[in-house]
PDB file of C-alpha atoms in Angstrom:
ATOM      1  CA  MET U  30      27.089 -14.106 -39.352  1.00  0.00           C
ATOM      2  CA  ASP U  31      25.056 -14.537 -36.022  1.00  0.00           C
ATOM      3  CA  SER U  32      25.326 -18.024 -34.426  1.00  0.00           C
ATOM      4  CA  ALA U  33      22.169 -19.542 -33.131  1.00  0.00           C
ATOM      5  CA  ALA U  34      23.258 -18.662 -29.520  1.00  0.00           C
ATOM      6  CA  ASP U  35      23.374 -15.047 -30.421  1.00  0.00           C
ATOM      7  CA  ARG U  36      20.009 -15.138 -32.196  1.00  0.00           C
ATOM      8  CA  ALA U  37      18.459 -16.968 -29.053  1.00  0.00           C
ATOM      9  CA  SER U  38      20.099 -14.244 -26.595  1.00  0.00           C
ATOM     10  CA  ARG U  39      18.583 -11.473 -28.579  1.00  0.00           C
ATOM     11  CA  ALA U  40      15.092 -13.222 -28.965  1.00  0.00           C
ATOM     12  CA  THR U  41      14.983 -13.858 -25.049  1.00  0.00           C
ATOM     13  CA  CYS U  42      15.349 -10.231 -24.425  1.00  0.00           C
ATOM     14  CA  GLN U  43      13.433  -8.488 -27.379  1.00  0.00           C
ATOM     15  CA  SER U  44      10.865  -6.952 -25.038  1.00  0.00           C
ATOM     16  CA  ARG U  45      13.691  -5.098 -23.217  1.00  0.00           C
ATOM     17  CA  PRO U  46      15.422  -2.459 -25.636  1.00  0.00           C
ATOM     18  CA  ALA U  47      17.832  -1.268 -23.170  1.00  0.00           C
ATOM     19  CA  VAL U  48      19.070  -4.654 -22.509  1.00  0.00           C
ATOM     20  CA  VAL U  49      19.235  -5.534 -26.139  1.00  0.00           C
ATOM     21  CA  ALA U  50      21.498  -2.385 -26.487  1.00  0.00           C
ATOM     22  CA  CYS U  51      23.781  -3.525 -23.707  1.00  0.00           C
ATOM     23  CA  ILE U  52      24.063  -6.877 -25.326  1.00  0.00           C
ATOM     24  CA  GLY U  53      24.882  -5.223 -28.701  1.00  0.00           C
ATOM     25  CA  ARG U  54      27.942  -3.528 -27.143  1.00  0.00           C
ATOM     26  CA  VAL U  55      29.123  -6.740 -25.669  1.00  0.00           C
ATOM     27  CA  ALA U  56      28.708  -8.387 -28.857  1.00  0.00           C
ATOM     28  CA  LEU U  57      30.712  -5.888 -30.675  1.00  0.00           C
ATOM     29  CA  VAL U  58      33.545  -6.323 -28.223  1.00  0.00           C
ATOM     30  CA  ALA U  59      33.336 -10.153 -28.213  1.00  0.00           C
ATOM     31  CA  LYS U  60      35.484 -12.420 -30.345  1.00  0.00           C
ATOM     32  CA  GLU U  61      35.129 -15.960 -31.067  1.00  0.00           C
ATOM     33  CA  GLY U  62      36.166 -18.741 -28.643  1.00  0.00           C
ATOM     34  CA  MET U  63      36.283 -17.808 -24.917  1.00  0.00           C
ATOM     35  CA  PHE U  64      34.478 -14.501 -25.526  1.00  0.00           C
ATOM     36  CA  PHE U  65      31.246 -16.447 -26.740  1.00  0.00           C
ATOM     37  CA  MET U  66      30.841 -17.697 -23.203  1.00  0.00           C
ATOM     38  CA  VAL U  67      31.439 -14.312 -21.595  1.00  0.00           C
ATOM     39  CA  ARG U  68      29.057 -12.816 -24.038  1.00  0.00           C
ATOM     40  CA  THR U  69      26.363 -15.420 -23.507  1.00  0.00           C
ATOM     41  CA  CYS U  70      26.681 -15.101 -19.569  1.00  0.00           C
ATOM     42  CA  LEU U  71      26.435 -11.289 -19.812  1.00  0.00           C
ATOM     43  CA  ALA U  72      23.491 -11.461 -21.896  1.00  0.00           C
ATOM     44  CA  ALA U  73      21.766 -13.752 -19.456  1.00  0.00           C
ATOM     45  CA  LEU U  74      22.749 -11.530 -16.643  1.00  0.00           C
ATOM     46  CA  PHE U  75      21.404  -8.328 -18.440  1.00  0.00           C
ATOM     47  CA  CYS U  76      18.028 -10.161 -19.232  1.00  0.00           C
ATOM     48  CA  LEU U  77      17.826 -11.440 -15.489  1.00  0.00           C
ATOM     49  CA  LEU U  78      18.585  -7.718 -14.067  1.00  0.00           C
ATOM     50  CA  GLY U  79      16.142  -6.329 -16.708  1.00  0.00           C
ATOM     51  CA  ALA U  80      13.395  -8.926 -15.680  1.00  0.00           C
ATOM     52  CA  VAL U  81      13.839  -8.191 -11.969  1.00  0.00           C
ATOM     53  CA  ALA U  82      13.915  -4.484 -12.334  1.00  0.00           C
ATOM     54  CA  ALA U  83      10.589  -4.551 -14.363  1.00  0.00           C
ATOM     55  CA  ALA U  84       8.938  -7.013 -11.993  1.00  0.00           C
ATOM     56  CA  ALA U  85       9.540  -4.837  -8.794  1.00  0.00           C
ATOM     57  CA  PRO U  86       8.506  -1.233  -9.333  1.00  0.00           C
ATOM     58  CA  PRO U  87       9.024   0.891  -6.303  1.00  0.00           C
ATOM     59  CA  ARG U  88       6.016   0.966  -3.813  1.00  0.00           C
ATOM     60  CA  PRO U  89       4.680   4.160  -2.485  1.00  0.00           C
ATOM     61  CA  ASN U  90       4.754   4.928   1.220  1.00  0.00           C
ATOM     62  CA  VAL U  91       1.239   5.335   2.451  1.00  0.00           C
ATOM     63  CA  LEU U  92       0.091   7.428   5.377  1.00  0.00           C
ATOM     64  CA  PHE U  93      -3.528   7.046   6.225  1.00  0.00           C
ATOM     65  CA  ILE U  94      -5.105   9.426   8.570  1.00  0.00           C
ATOM     66  CA  ALA U  95      -8.580   8.454   9.707  1.00  0.00           C
ATOM     67  CA  VAL U  96     -10.482  11.346  11.486  1.00  0.00           C
ATOM     68  CA  ASP U  97     -14.258  10.809  12.220  1.00  0.00           C
ATOM     69  CA  ASP U  98     -15.142  13.713  14.322  1.00  0.00           C
ATOM     70  CA  LEU U  99     -13.011  16.567  12.916  1.00  0.00           C
ATOM     71  CA  LYS U 100     -15.323  17.395   9.860  1.00  0.00           C
ATOM     72  CA  PRO U 101     -13.526  19.401   7.149  1.00  0.00           C
ATOM     73  CA  VAL U 102     -12.386  22.137   9.679  1.00  0.00           C
ATOM     74  CA  LEU U 103      -8.988  22.470   8.054  1.00  0.00           C
ATOM     75  CA  GLY U 104      -7.307  25.091   5.867  1.00  0.00           C
ATOM     76  CA  CYS U 105      -7.053  22.629   2.942  1.00  0.00           C
ATOM     77  CA  TYR U 106     -10.768  22.187   2.913  1.00  0.00           C
ATOM     78  CA  GLY U 107     -11.275  25.975   2.820  1.00  0.00           C
ATOM     79  CA  ASP U 108     -11.895  26.739   6.428  1.00  0.00           C
ATOM     80  CA  PRO U 109     -10.920  30.287   6.867  1.00  0.00           C
ATOM     81  CA  LEU U 110     -10.372  30.288  10.575  1.00  0.00           C
ATOM     82  CA  ALA U 111      -8.278  27.025  10.772  1.00  0.00           C
ATOM     83  CA  LYS U 112      -4.495  27.570  10.780  1.00  0.00           C
ATOM     84  CA  THR U 113      -3.251  24.236   9.702  1.00  0.00           C
ATOM     85  CA  PRO U 114      -0.358  24.752   7.554  1.00  0.00           C
ATOM     86  CA  ASN U 115       1.485  21.316   7.979  1.00  0.00           C
ATOM     87  CA  LEU U 116      -1.869  19.393   7.085  1.00  0.00           C
ATOM     88  CA  ASP U 117      -2.439  21.716   4.202  1.00  0.00           C
ATOM     89  CA  ARG U 118       0.948  21.030   2.886  1.00  0.00           C
ATOM     90  CA  LEU U 119       0.506  17.207   3.369  1.00  0.00           C
ATOM     91  CA  ALA U 120      -2.973  17.440   1.608  1.00  0.00           C
ATOM     92  CA  ALA U 121      -1.464  19.273  -1.338  1.00  0.00           C
ATOM     93  CA  ARG U 122       1.164  16.585  -1.767  1.00  0.00           C
ATOM     94  CA  GLY U 123      -1.124  13.670  -1.338  1.00  0.00           C
ATOM     95  CA  MET U 124      -4.711  12.592  -2.017  1.00  0.00           C
ATOM     96  CA  LEU U 125      -7.449  14.650  -0.493  1.00  0.00           C
ATOM     97  CA  PHE U 126     -10.840  13.050  -0.160  1.00  0.00           C
ATOM     98  CA  GLU U 127     -13.457  15.870  -0.442  1.00  0.00           C
ATOM     99  CA  LYS U 128     -16.654  13.820  -0.289  1.00  0.00           C
ATOM    100  CA  ALA U 129     -17.433  11.830   3.037  1.00  0.00           C
ATOM    101  CA  TYR U 130     -20.427   9.950   3.643  1.00  0.00           C
ATOM    102  CA  VAL U 131     -21.443   8.524   7.026  1.00  0.00           C
ATOM    103  CA  ASN U 132     -22.710   4.886   6.994  1.00  0.00           C
ATOM    104  CA  GLN U 133     -23.901   5.073  10.505  1.00  0.00           C
ATOM    105  CA  ALA U 134     -24.057   7.893  13.038  1.00  0.00           C
ATOM    106  CA  VAL U 135     -22.180   5.832  15.415  1.00  0.00           C
ATOM    107  CA  CYS U 136     -18.359   5.550  15.589  1.00  0.00           C
ATOM    108  CA  ALA U 137     -17.663   1.753  15.589  1.00  0.00           C
ATOM    109  CA  PRO U 138     -19.841   0.947  12.483  1.00  0.00           C
ATOM    110  CA  SER U 139     -18.354   3.861  10.516  1.00  0.00           C
ATOM    111  CA  ARG U 140     -14.789   2.885  11.292  1.00  0.00           C
ATOM    112  CA  ASN U 141     -15.593  -0.878  10.433  1.00  0.00           C
ATOM    113  CA  THR U 142     -16.858   0.311   7.196  1.00  0.00           C
ATOM    114  CA  LEU U 143     -13.644   2.364   6.731  1.00  0.00           C
ATOM    115  CA  MET U 144     -11.314  -0.385   7.480  1.00  0.00           C
ATOM    116  CA  LEU U 145     -13.228  -3.274   6.069  1.00  0.00           C
ATOM    117  CA  GLY U 146     -15.118  -1.893   3.030  1.00  0.00           C
ATOM    118  CA  LEU U 147     -18.267  -3.516   4.448  1.00  0.00           C
ATOM    119  CA  ARG U 148     -21.418  -1.623   5.340  1.00  0.00           C
ATOM    120  CA  PRO U 149     -23.018  -1.724   8.549  1.00  0.00           C
ATOM    121  CA  GLN U 150     -26.001  -3.679   6.769  1.00  0.00           C
ATOM    122  CA  THR U 151     -23.686  -6.221   5.556  1.00  0.00           C
ATOM    123  CA  LEU U 152     -22.032  -6.818   8.937  1.00  0.00           C
ATOM    124  CA  GLY U 153     -25.357  -6.103  11.055  1.00  0.00           C
ATOM    125  CA  ILE U 154     -23.318  -4.008  13.531  1.00  0.00           C
ATOM    126  CA  TYR U 155     -24.994  -0.608  14.435  1.00  0.00           C
ATOM    127  CA  ASP U 156     -23.799  -0.114  17.961  1.00  0.00           C
ATOM    128  CA  LEU U 157     -20.494   0.718  19.928  1.00  0.00           C
ATOM    129  CA  PRO U 158     -19.810  -2.526  21.871  1.00  0.00           C
ATOM    130  CA  THR U 159     -20.021  -5.167  19.047  1.00  0.00           C
ATOM    131  CA  HIS U 160     -16.377  -6.025  17.866  1.00  0.00           C
ATOM    132  CA  PHE U 161     -16.647  -6.724  14.088  1.00  0.00           C
ATOM    133  CA  ARG U 162     -14.592 -10.185  14.659  1.00  0.00           C
ATOM    134  CA  ASP U 163     -17.395 -11.365  16.893  1.00  0.00           C
ATOM    135  CA  VAL U 164     -19.667 -11.173  13.741  1.00  0.00           C
ATOM    136  CA  TYR U 165     -17.186 -11.674  10.938  1.00  0.00           C
ATOM    137  CA  PRO U 166     -14.088 -13.492  12.316  1.00  0.00           C
ATOM    138  CA  ASP U 167     -12.328 -14.022   8.920  1.00  0.00           C
ATOM    139  CA  ALA U 168     -12.654 -10.385   8.010  1.00  0.00           C
ATOM    140  CA  VAL U 169      -9.721  -8.925   6.014  1.00  0.00           C
ATOM    141  CA  THR U 170      -8.976  -5.352   7.091  1.00  0.00           C
ATOM    142  CA  MET U 171      -7.353  -2.687   4.909  1.00  0.00           C
ATOM    143  CA  SER U 172      -4.230  -2.998   7.054  1.00  0.00           C
ATOM    144  CA  GLN U 173      -4.112  -6.696   6.699  1.00  0.00           C
ATOM    145  CA  THR U 174      -4.244  -6.212   2.982  1.00  0.00           C
ATOM    146  CA  PHE U 175      -1.293  -3.874   3.156  1.00  0.00           C
ATOM    147  CA  MET U 176       0.643  -6.487   5.371  1.00  0.00           C
ATOM    148  CA  ALA U 177      -0.261  -9.329   2.973  1.00  0.00           C
ATOM    149  CA  ASN U 178       1.449  -7.081   0.417  1.00  0.00           C
ATOM    150  CA  GLY U 179       4.776  -6.696   2.180  1.00  0.00           C
ATOM    151  CA  TYR U 180       3.905  -3.273   3.943  1.00  0.00           C
ATOM    152  CA  THR U 181       4.351  -2.801   7.648  1.00  0.00           C
ATOM    153  CA  ALA U 182       1.025  -1.450   9.227  1.00  0.00           C
ATOM    154  CA  GLU U 183       1.111   0.414  12.381  1.00  0.00           C
ATOM    155  CA  ALA U 184      -1.584   2.636  14.280  1.00  0.00           C
ATOM    156  CA  CYS U 185      -1.761   5.040  16.834  1.00  0.00           C
ATOM    157  CA  GLY U 186      -4.871   6.536  18.210  1.00  0.00           C
ATOM    158  CA  LYS U 187      -8.421   5.545  17.578  1.00  0.00           C
ATOM    159  CA  ILE U 188      -8.486   3.607  14.281  1.00  0.00           C
ATOM    160  CA  PHE U 189     -11.043   0.974  15.293  1.00  0.00           C
ATOM    161  CA  HIS U 190     -13.393   1.731  18.076  1.00  0.00           C
ATOM    162  CA  SER U 191     -11.969   1.227  21.471  1.00  0.00           C
ATOM    163  CA  GLY U 192     -14.166   1.595  24.604  1.00  0.00           C
ATOM    164  CA  LYS U 193     -17.714   0.982  25.567  1.00  0.00           C
ATOM    165  CA  GLY U 194     -17.116  -2.714  25.472  1.00  0.00           C
ATOM    166  CA  ASN U 195     -15.282  -2.708  22.126  1.00  0.00           C
ATOM    167  CA  HIS U 196     -11.570  -3.075  21.518  1.00  0.00           C
ATOM    168  CA  ASP U 197      -8.790  -2.551  18.942  1.00  0.00           C
ATOM    169  CA  ASP U 198      -7.940  -5.474  16.511  1.00  0.00           C
ATOM    170  CA  ALA U 199      -4.384  -6.950  17.019  1.00  0.00           C
ATOM    171  CA  GLU U 200      -4.474  -8.976  13.786  1.00  0.00           C
ATOM    172  CA  SER U 201      -4.690  -5.736  11.866  1.00  0.00           C
ATOM    173  CA  TRP U 202      -1.195  -4.426  12.811  1.00  0.00           C
ATOM    174  CA  SER U 203       2.344  -5.314  12.369  1.00  0.00           C
ATOM    175  CA  VAL U 204       3.254  -4.224  15.759  1.00  0.00           C
ATOM    176  CA  GLU U 205       1.265  -3.606  18.851  1.00  0.00           C
ATOM    177  CA  HIS U 206      -1.127  -0.726  18.605  1.00  0.00           C
ATOM    178  CA  TRP U 207       0.273   2.463  20.202  1.00  0.00           C
ATOM    179  CA  GLU U 208      -1.813   4.227  22.851  1.00  0.00           C
ATOM    180  CA  ALA U 209      -0.701   7.257  24.572  1.00  0.00           C
ATOM    181  CA  LYS U 210      -0.225   6.912  28.400  1.00  0.00           C
ATOM    182  CA  GLY U 211      -3.032   8.025  30.436  1.00  0.00           C
ATOM    183  CA  GLY U 212      -5.345   8.337  27.688  1.00  0.00           C
TER     184      GLY U 212
END
């Protein structure tokens, strides 16, 4: 006959069949007296471990490559002249975007759109020198969203437009933006 504690232990973990199976094995071994306390503690531990495992699914690694001037001149886009085996292999394993639209025919507004999810019409930025934080100081970039969710965000090269009066955005990176020496 089940005790009230046994019924409560099973009711707590009903949504976790694997945990219930483990508790069932422990219950078969357990006897009265001291084993009741061991069984109850193990049941609580299995429920806790099951809840932690269910609450923390593994996060994928994210590699984001932003290229605005390349055009689809890569083998993975069907270019017969391009010899890009490493990028082709990466594209086959990841997500390849096959439709790209330009929001503005100037680099900085297009990059702002990519990193902020806001159109040039929304920001009112149509030129190279205006930094988006001058217009929208509280903007949250894609990389800031990743950082707020436990990721490390690093950049190298030209992610935001740098030059012609504009600059990178230090708030968007976990570490200092890497720039090639002399470039």
